[in-house]
C-alpha positions as a printed NumPy array, in Angstrom:
array([[158.766, 107.845,  93.9  ],
       [154.511, 108.765,  94.049],
       [154.018, 105.279,  92.274],
       [155.957, 103.909,  95.359],
       [153.676, 105.693,  97.705],
       [150.774, 104.594,  95.799],
       [151.847, 100.956,  95.533],
       [152.451, 100.741,  99.89 ],
       [148.869, 102.556, 100.489],
       [147.356,  99.375,  98.223],
       [149.576,  96.882, 100.438],
       [147.609,  98.783, 102.786],
       [144.247,  99.013, 102.127],
       [144.209,  95.112, 101.173],
       [145.337,  93.967, 104.118],
       [143.519,  96.369, 106.609],
       [140.071,  95.327, 104.45 ],
       [137.203,  93.347, 105.522],
       [138.688,  90.899, 102.901],
       [141.675,  89.641, 105.119],
       [139.54 ,  90.158, 107.628],
       [137.453,  86.153, 107.376],
       [136.679,  83.51 , 109.433],
       [139.997,  80.646, 110.173],
       [137.991,  78.344, 108.703],
       [137.504,  80.151, 105.727],
       [141.132,  81.092, 105.21 ],
       [141.734,  77.352, 105.863],
       [139.607,  75.962, 103.016],
       [141.175,  78.24 , 100.182],
       [144.127,  78.259, 101.692],
       [143.983,  74.159, 100.721],
       [141.87 ,  74.358,  97.732],
       [144.944,  76.722,  96.36 ],
       [147.529,  74.347,  97.712],
       [145.525,  71.438,  96.342],
       [145.327,  73.424,  93.12 ],
       [149.394,  73.976,  92.855],
       [150.033,  70.361,  93.804],
       [148.077,  69.408,  90.078],
       [150.026,  72.209,  88.617],
       [152.941,  71.213,  89.689],
       [152.656,  67.669,  88.585],
       [151.495,  68.732,  85.3  ],
       [154.756,  71.069,  84.824],
       [157.479,  68.08 ,  85.746],
       [155.458,  66.101,  83.007],
       [154.878,  67.647,  80.563],
       [157.831,  67.839,  78.854],
       [157.935,  64.026,  78.693],
       [154.072,  64.113,  77.634],
       [155.764,  65.896,  74.78 ],
       [158.133,  63.761,  73.886],
       [155.954,  60.425,  72.899],
       [152.791,  63.183,  72.023],
       [155.381,  64.953,  69.652],
       [157.933,  62.824,  68.99 ],
       [159.407,  64.82 ,  65.736],
       [159.449,  67.745,  67.705],
       [161.635,  69.292,  70.365],
       [160.41 ,  70.632,  73.576],
       [160.774,  74.474,  72.549],
       [158.98 ,  73.552,  69.292],
       [155.982,  72.554,  70.594],
       [156.566,  75.512,  73.935],
       [156.343,  77.507,  69.994],
       [153.526,  75.698,  68.689],
       [151.423,  76.063,  72.307],
       [152.429,  79.897,  72.656],
       [149.161,  81.36 ,  71.205],
       [146.863,  78.49 ,  72.775],
       [148.418,  79.551,  76.202],
       [148.193,  82.78 ,  75.437],
       [144.539,  83.249,  74.287],
       [143.113,  80.35 ,  77.609],
       [145.747,  82.928,  79.833],
       [143.483,  86.005,  78.689],
       [140.512,  84.414,  79.016],
       [140.95 ,  83.617,  82.324],
       [141.921,  86.771,  83.271],
       [139.206,  88.759,  81.298],
       [136.64 ,  87.102,  83.558],
       [139.269,  86.499,  87.038],
       [141.463,  89.548,  86.648],
       [139.75 ,  92.914,  88.188],
       [140.359,  96.349,  86.595],
       [143.003,  98.547,  88.129],
       [140.982, 101.507,  90.931],
       [142.377, 103.894,  93.08 ],
       [140.354, 105.794,  95.751],
       [139.98 , 109.279,  93.394],
       [138.109, 111.729,  95.781],
       [141.109, 111.396,  98.732],
       [144.162, 112.106,  95.757],
       [142.822, 115.037,  94.243],
       [143.986, 117.439,  97.26 ],
       [147.355, 115.731,  96.943],
       [150.001, 117.309,  94.715],
       [150.319, 113.871,  92.592],
       [151.388, 113.885,  89.064],
       [148.843, 112.736,  85.915],
       [151.278, 110.21 ,  84.916],
       [152.062, 109.16 ,  87.868],
       [148.731, 107.519,  89.368],
       [148.176, 106.607,  85.369],
       [151.635, 104.404,  85.442],
       [150.009, 102.961,  88.701],
       [146.932, 101.499,  87.31 ],
       [148.787, 100.527,  84.312],
       [151.468,  98.613,  86.142],
       [149.591,  97.633,  89.333],
       [148.614,  93.776,  87.971],
       [152.289,  92.675,  87.717],
       [152.494,  94.113,  91.617],
       [150.062,  90.704,  92.23 ],
       [150.321,  87.743,  93.498],
       [147.583,  86.049,  92.421],
       [148.617,  87.053,  88.405],
       [151.97 ,  84.874,  88.921],
       [149.878,  81.08 ,  90.248],
       [150.351,  79.169,  87.185],
       [153.828,  80.378,  86.185],
       [155.054,  79.571,  89.881],
       [153.027,  76.186,  90.002],
       [152.717,  74.823,  85.748],
       [155.542,  76.759,  83.967],
       [158.04 ,  76.773,  86.256],
       [157.967,  73.257,  86.899],
       [157.847,  73.133,  83.001],
       [160.789,  75.156,  82.252],
       [163.061,  73.261,  85.066],
       [162.569,  70.231,  83.916],
       [162.624,  71.33 ,  79.684],
       [166.658,  72.751,  81.461],
       [167.511,  69.541,  83.215],
       [166.779,  67.37 ,  80.02 ],
       [167.745,  69.816,  77.075],
       [170.764,  71.727,  78.291],
       [170.087,  74.909,  80.148],
       [170.621,  77.338,  77.298],
       [166.913,  75.886,  76.799],
       [165.813,  76.052,  80.003],
       [166.197,  79.401,  79.943],
       [164.067,  79.89 ,  76.401],
       [161.568,  78.504,  78.107],
       [161.775,  80.764,  81.351],
       [162.239,  83.953,  79.554],
       [159.583,  83.044,  76.922],
       [156.98 ,  81.839,  79.758],
       [157.742,  85.061,  82.21 ],
       [157.469,  87.099,  78.963],
       [153.772,  85.59 ,  77.997],
       [152.908,  86.32 ,  81.625],
       [153.25 ,  90.335,  81.817],
       [151.726,  89.561,  78.626],
       [148.242,  88.448,  79.282],
       [148.583,  90.417,  82.801],
       [149.133,  94.14 ,  80.884],
       [146.506,  92.995,  77.821],
       [143.79 ,  91.495,  79.56 ],
       [142.694,  95.346,  81.901],
       [143.488,  96.667,  78.599],
       [140.583,  94.866,  76.618],
       [138.299,  94.417,  79.401],
       [138.701,  98.347,  79.75 ],
       [137.764,  98.606,  76.149],
       [134.818,  96.385,  75.973],
       [133.805,  97.379,  79.266],
       [132.024,  95.614,  83.023],
       [128.611,  94.869,  81.395],
       [126.796,  92.624,  79.796],
       [128.464,  93.279,  76.447],
       [131.656,  92.392,  77.982],
       [130.615,  89.208,  78.643],
       [128.495,  88.533,  75.307],
       [130.997,  89.773,  73.084],
       [134.158,  87.149,  74.705],
       [131.799,  84.164,  75.516],
       [130.807,  84.677,  71.538],
       [134.641,  85.104,  70.383],
       [134.929,  81.195,  72.435],
       [131.865,  80.028,  70.759],
       [132.826,  81.112,  67.132],
       [136.316,  79.325,  67.399],
       [134.452,  76.029,  69.161],
       [132.076,  75.736,  66.454],
       [134.073,  76.539,  63.46 ],
       [137.02 ,  73.553,  65.174],
       [133.951,  71.677,  65.954],
       [132.26 ,  72.023,  62.591],
       [135.064,  71.504,  60.887],
       [134.421,  74.559,  58.713],
       [137.658,  75.994,  59.695],
       [139.639,  74.025,  61.556],
       [142.2  ,  76.653,  62.833],
       [143.901,  74.188,  65.819],
       [146.212,  72.323,  63.663],
       [147.226,  75.075,  61.326],
       [147.889,  77.924,  64.209],
       [149.721,  74.763,  66.025],
       [151.722,  74.138,  62.768],
       [152.398,  77.572,  61.92 ],
       [153.993,  78.715,  65.372],
       [155.767,  75.38 ,  65.928],
       [157.928,  76.47 ,  62.52 ],
       [158.857,  79.852,  64.034],
       [161.803,  80.69 ,  65.926],
       [160.995,  80.511,  69.612],
       [162.728,  84.293,  70.05 ],
       [160.829,  85.248,  67.302],
       [157.455,  84.881,  69.337],
       [159.508,  86.552,  71.989],
       [160.268,  89.492,  70.482],
       [155.996,  89.438,  69.406],
       [155.604,  89.408,  72.886],
       [157.958,  92.511,  74.123],
       [155.92 ,  94.401,  71.007],
       [152.605,  93.531,  72.867],
       [153.901,  94.451,  76.413],
       [155.066,  97.951,  74.591],
       [151.83 ,  97.869,  72.678],
       [149.816,  96.973,  75.374],
       [151.331,  99.971,  77.956],
       [150.968, 102.768,  75.094],
       [147.007, 101.743,  74.284],
       [146.425, 102.532,  78.339],
       [148.213, 105.306,  78.529],
       [146.393, 107.183,  75.177],
       [142.92 , 105.584,  77.219],
       [143.764, 107.481,  80.042],
       [143.866, 110.135,  78.037],
       [140.316, 110.154,  77.729],
       [139.436, 108.485,  80.835],
       [141.107, 110.762,  83.408],
       [139.572, 108.642,  86.056],
       [138.938, 105.367,  85.973],
       [135.423, 105.918,  87.885],
       [134.337, 108.432,  85.393],
       [130.699, 107.973,  84.058],
       [129.842, 109.272,  80.913],
       [126.523, 111.202,  80.49 ],
       [125.856, 107.984,  78.219],
       [124.623, 105.514,  80.879],
       [121.2  , 106.528,  82.615],
       [118.919, 104.372,  84.506],
       [117.603, 101.876,  82.193],
       [115.035, 100.517,  84.905],
       [113.411, 103.759,  85.594],
       [109.35 , 101.801,  84.515],
       [109.349,  98.012,  85.736],
       [105.429,  99.006,  85.519],
       [104.366,  94.984,  85.274],
       [105.426,  93.897,  88.683],
       [104.924,  96.999,  90.469],
       [101.089,  96.751,  89.649],
       [101.052,  94.465,  92.018],
       [101.496,  96.722,  95.272],
       [103.564,  96.647,  98.018],
       [105.277,  93.356,  97.011],
       [105.581,  94.276,  93.486],
       [107.353,  97.62 ,  95.011],
       [109.933,  95.308,  96.245],
       [110.977,  92.73 ,  93.33 ],
       [111.281,  95.795,  90.895],
       [113.65 ,  96.926,  94.537],
       [115.492,  93.401,  94.054],
       [115.704,  93.772,  90.225],
       [117.064,  96.939,  90.233],
       [119.642,  95.985,  93.43 ],
       [120.637,  92.552,  91.766],
       [121.611,  94.13 ,  88.189],
       [123.356,  96.493,  89.4  ],
       [125.722,  94.345,  91.374],
       [128.892,  93.372,  89.622],
       [128.934,  90.405,  92.601],
       [125.673,  89.015,  91.298],
       [126.016,  89.543,  88.167],
       [129.046,  87.401,  88.522],
       [128.165,  84.223,  89.88 ],
       [124.806,  84.597,  87.55 ],
       [127.158,  84.506,  84.684],
       [128.95 ,  81.115,  86.764],
       [125.491,  79.856,  87.035],
       [124.813,  79.666,  82.856],
       [128.133,  78.021,  83.138],
       [126.623,  75.334,  85.631],
       [123.698,  74.512,  83.089],
       [125.897,  72.928,  81.114],
       [127.772,  70.589,  83.354],
       [124.596,  67.924,  82.638],
       [127.021,  67.824,  78.807],
       [129.183,  66.093,  80.746],
       [127.28 ,  64.242,  83.342],
       [124.128,  62.967,  81.717],
       [126.224,  61.181,  78.371],
       [127.13 ,  58.559,  81.132],
       [126.224,  55.481,  81.093],
       [124.553,  53.127,  84.393],
       [125.251,  56.184,  86.494],
       [123.739,  56.215,  89.947],
       [120.978,  57.579,  91.125],
       [122.175,  59.873,  94.084],
       [125.061,  61.494,  90.957],
       [122.292,  61.691,  88.213],
       [119.894,  63.4  ,  91.13 ],
       [122.776,  65.645,  92.108],
       [123.142,  67.083,  88.862],
       [120.222,  67.738,  87.466],
       [119.707,  69.954,  90.92 ],
       [122.314,  72.171,  90.451],
       [121.246,  72.488,  86.578],
       [117.581,  73.188,  86.821],
       [118.147,  75.467,  89.815],
       [121.233,  76.299,  89.415],
       [120.351,  80.425,  89.075],
       [117.803,  79.634,  92.947],
       [120.583,  77.749,  94.194],
       [123.111,  80.856,  93.595],
       [121.251,  83.516,  95.097],
       [120.638,  81.531,  98.263],
       [124.368,  82.55 ,  99.875],
       [122.67 ,  86.393,  98.921],
       [118.528,  85.933, 100.054],
       [118.258,  88.955, 102.717],
       [122.098,  89.669, 103.27 ],
       [121.444,  91.261,  99.562],
       [119.393,  94.12 , 101.076],
       [122.114,  94.358, 103.916],
       [123.262,  97.905, 102.353],
       [119.816,  99.664, 103.745],
       [118.37 ,  96.999, 105.647],
       [117.704,  99.725, 108.814],
       [116.08 , 101.911, 106.293],
       [113.585,  98.921, 104.951],
       [112.727,  97.564, 108.39 ],
       [111.823, 101.389, 109.144],
       [109.392, 101.683, 106.54 ],
       [105.615, 100.699, 106.104],
       [106.563,  97.29 , 105.019],
       [104.934,  94.619, 106.698],
       [107.35 ,  91.838, 107.274],
       [105.241,  88.978, 105.286],
       [105.168,  90.601, 102.252],
       [109.489,  91.608, 102.993],
       [109.483,  87.294, 102.937],
       [106.996,  87.071,  99.825],
       [109.114,  88.908,  97.805],
       [111.849,  87.169,  98.074],
       [110.063,  84.361,  97.355],
       [108.402,  85.646,  94.272],
       [112.367,  86.335,  93.067],
       [113.584,  83.039,  94.074],
       [110.613,  80.891,  92.664],
       [110.91 ,  83.002,  89.497],
       [114.039,  82.031,  88.66 ],
       [113.657,  78.973,  89.604],
       [111.315,  78.943,  86.976],
       [113.917,  80.384,  83.852],
       [116.362,  77.699,  84.982],
       [114.261,  74.919,  84.493],
       [112.962,  76.467,  81.092],
       [116.459,  77.44 ,  79.753],
       [117.416,  73.671,  80.697],
       [115.195,  72.018,  78.437],
       [116.82 ,  70.806,  75.322],
       [117.773,  68.826,  77.86 ],
       [114.508,  66.841,  77.29 ],
       [115.924,  65.664,  74.07 ],
       [118.479,  63.26 ,  75.792],
       [115.633,  61.349,  76.649],
       [112.392,  60.726,  78.675],
       [114.362,  59.921,  81.991],
       [116.274,  63.327,  82.19 ],
       [112.792,  64.698,  81.847],
       [110.788,  63.024,  84.583],
       [114.409,  63.813,  86.779],
       [113.929,  67.368,  85.814],
       [110.451,  68.063,  86.481],
       [111.033,  66.095,  89.845],
       [113.284,  68.629,  91.044],
       [111.644,  71.423,  89.702],
       [108.541,  70.941,  92.329],
       [110.48 ,  69.534,  95.176],
       [112.731,  72.462,  94.888],
       [110.04 ,  75.428,  94.169],
       [107.719,  73.64 ,  97.094],
       [110.501,  72.553,  99.21 ],
       [113.175,  73.95 ,  98.717],
       [112.978,  77.389,  98.605],
       [111.422,  77.269, 102.211],
       [114.887,  75.56 , 103.076],
       [116.132,  78.958, 101.831],
       [114.242,  81.402, 103.474],
       [114.742,  80.35 , 106.534],
       [118.665,  79.294, 106.519],
       [118.458,  83.404, 104.896],
       [116.849,  84.33 , 109.063],
       [120.039,  82.946, 110.045],
       [123.389,  84.   , 107.368],
       [124.351,  87.164, 109.126],
       [127.355,  89.404, 107.627],
       [127.544,  92.459, 105.992],
       [128.323,  91.785, 102.121],
       [130.054,  94.45 ,  99.898],
       [127.851,  93.823,  95.972],
       [129.452,  96.642,  94.464],
       [133.068,  94.234,  94.01 ],
       [133.949,  91.907,  92.115],
       [133.007,  88.559,  93.009],
       [136.584,  86.565,  90.651],
       [138.397,  85.263,  94.188],
       [136.666,  87.832,  96.62 ],
       [135.131,  85.77 ,  99.391],
       [134.513,  89.25 , 101.465],
       [131.585,  88.637, 103.929],
       [131.987,  85.234, 103.398],
       [132.301,  82.395, 106.19 ],
       [132.062,  78.481, 106.853],
       [128.106,  79.622, 107.61 ],
       [127.72 ,  79.922, 104.206],
       [128.952,  76.215, 102.844],
       [126.689,  74.624, 105.47 ],
       [123.8  ,  76.525, 104.903],
       [124.07 ,  75.141, 101.083],
       [124.527,  71.728, 102.475],
       [120.946,  71.107, 102.628],
       [119.415,  72.791, 100.123],
       [122.006,  70.936,  97.24 ],
       [121.732,  67.317,  99.39 ],
       [118.754,  66.523, 100.482],
       [116.425,  66.334,  97.634],
       [118.793,  63.537,  95.573],
       [119.706,  62.498,  99.26 ],
       [115.975,  61.612,  99.613],
       [115.214,  60.548,  96.177],
       [117.975,  58.13 ,  96.307],
       [117.225,  56.946, 100.039],
       [113.34 ,  56.179,  98.928],
       [114.878,  53.816,  95.925],
       [116.31 ,  51.734,  98.359],
       [112.653,  50.803,  99.38 ],
       [111.09 ,  51.01 ,  95.872],
       [111.829,  51.667,  91.865],
       [112.995,  54.935,  90.625],
       [109.751,  56.338,  89.877],
       [107.827,  55.643,  92.036],
       [110.284,  57.115,  94.008],
       [110.722,  60.448,  91.788],
       [106.72 ,  60.777,  91.878],
       [107.226,  61.343,  95.761],
       [109.88 ,  63.127,  95.279],
       [108.   ,  65.058,  92.656],
       [104.586,  65.013,  94.652],
       [105.953,  66.317,  98.148],
       [106.959,  69.141,  96.381],
       [103.906,  70.104,  94.742],
       [102.131,  69.467,  98.993],
       [104.72 ,  72.572,  99.888],
       [103.669,  74.296,  96.746],
       [ 99.92 ,  73.86 ,  97.834],
       [100.737,  74.9  , 101.466],
       [103.137,  77.723, 100.371],
       [100.867,  80.175, 102.249],
       [101.835,  78.849, 105.504],
       [104.929,  77.891, 104.882],
       [105.853,  81.631, 104.089],
       [103.586,  82.342, 107.397],
       [106.768,  80.505, 109.52 ],
       [109.504,  82.05 , 107.196],
       [108.317,  85.738, 108.3  ],
       [107.746,  84.482, 112.163],
       [111.752,  82.895, 111.351],
       [112.238,  86.032, 110.353],
       [111.108,  88.267, 112.682],
       [113.071,  86.94 , 115.593],
       [115.951,  87.246, 114.251],
       [115.457,  90.421, 112.074],
       [117.304,  92.818, 115.235],
       [120.205,  90.144, 115.157],
       [120.247,  90.864, 111.326],
       [119.971,  93.927, 110.896],
       [122.924,  94.213, 113.564],
       [125.06 ,  91.72 , 111.714],
       [124.432,  93.773, 109.308],
       [126.338,  97.569, 110.305],
       [129.641,  95.577, 110.828],
       [131.439,  95.902, 108.341],
       [134.365,  94.463, 109.294]])
């Protein structure tokens, strides 16, 4: 009874939250995005049995599914570790009610099973696969595949939150997961431990019902282990004395006066925000896009420039949608302090410039891929330092709306609207488009010199450009403050 009421309260909280109150354009965009991916997964699920028959002619469909089961489980766990948020509960409101502790624990453990998004891959990919398997191999084979894939979905849904609680949600969690994936990929690529073929052969030789029993055992073990975890962690948001503030001394930036104090404040805010932390992780993934596109021969200049722009300045571009808005929770307090508007804008300018330089330094290994990569990276480093950064600051003064940075970033579109996507277009496309147009009237290297020189000129004129951004911010700050107060 108590668990039923808790699920009802969670449903009401979800439909009344600010996430559900998005603009119509944002809802249409994400609905269209999920529909397109769903259609692609549905087609893959239908044609998978046919592809299995061609790729593995000596194995039946169920044997192939049995061999792929460990890989599907590993892939599902990795995706859920990054995207599936932990179950939370507002302890302050429920502490006053006579709700047994066991009911709260059961609710926290089983709540992911009630989230429809956790069955997205099952409905659009695995269910068509099971239907197609049943039509080609009989009802028994289809029912077996359906039971196996459903148990796999439930296993990943319950096991991922437990692993995430054990590892934590900080930098250590991302390092452990990414390090584990890197070790597996390195072991297979180097040939030291070719585990993929061996694991597939071993799993395909097992009876699929044995693997189903193993999945049931993992489900039961995850439930028991989660209960044991909550015996020592009564409330999911309970903090131990070990978590202390580690960023109290930022003297290397505070020595620069009020601007340094503002930069230290921004650094603390970015470090503590779950949403921005997830964006940083995604930014590092974008840096590897060059490995996919730089190796292609006879690539159009615009495509090369677009990828180079994303790779070189990915950290700055990722933070562009939150510039100024990351102060929305205490914006009124900042504006009431003895801080000039120029100091405030200059602190954001320095933060974005630092992110731009860090991205460039992290992508310098691409220089080993050729001279043209060096030239295009240097071009967009100068362009974004002298032009792109000021476009971000100007557009940030018109980017309104409260955004909750304490929530996780996975599948969270709270505070985003169609204006955010429009604001990112000139920052991402203007530089590559300018370079492509110039290359029509001159050669490529001359166009890169012109684009880079334009950015260098913006660097030399950074003081008047900061003044321009400051004047625009002064005209818009009251409108920004009013929009930040509306937390719908």
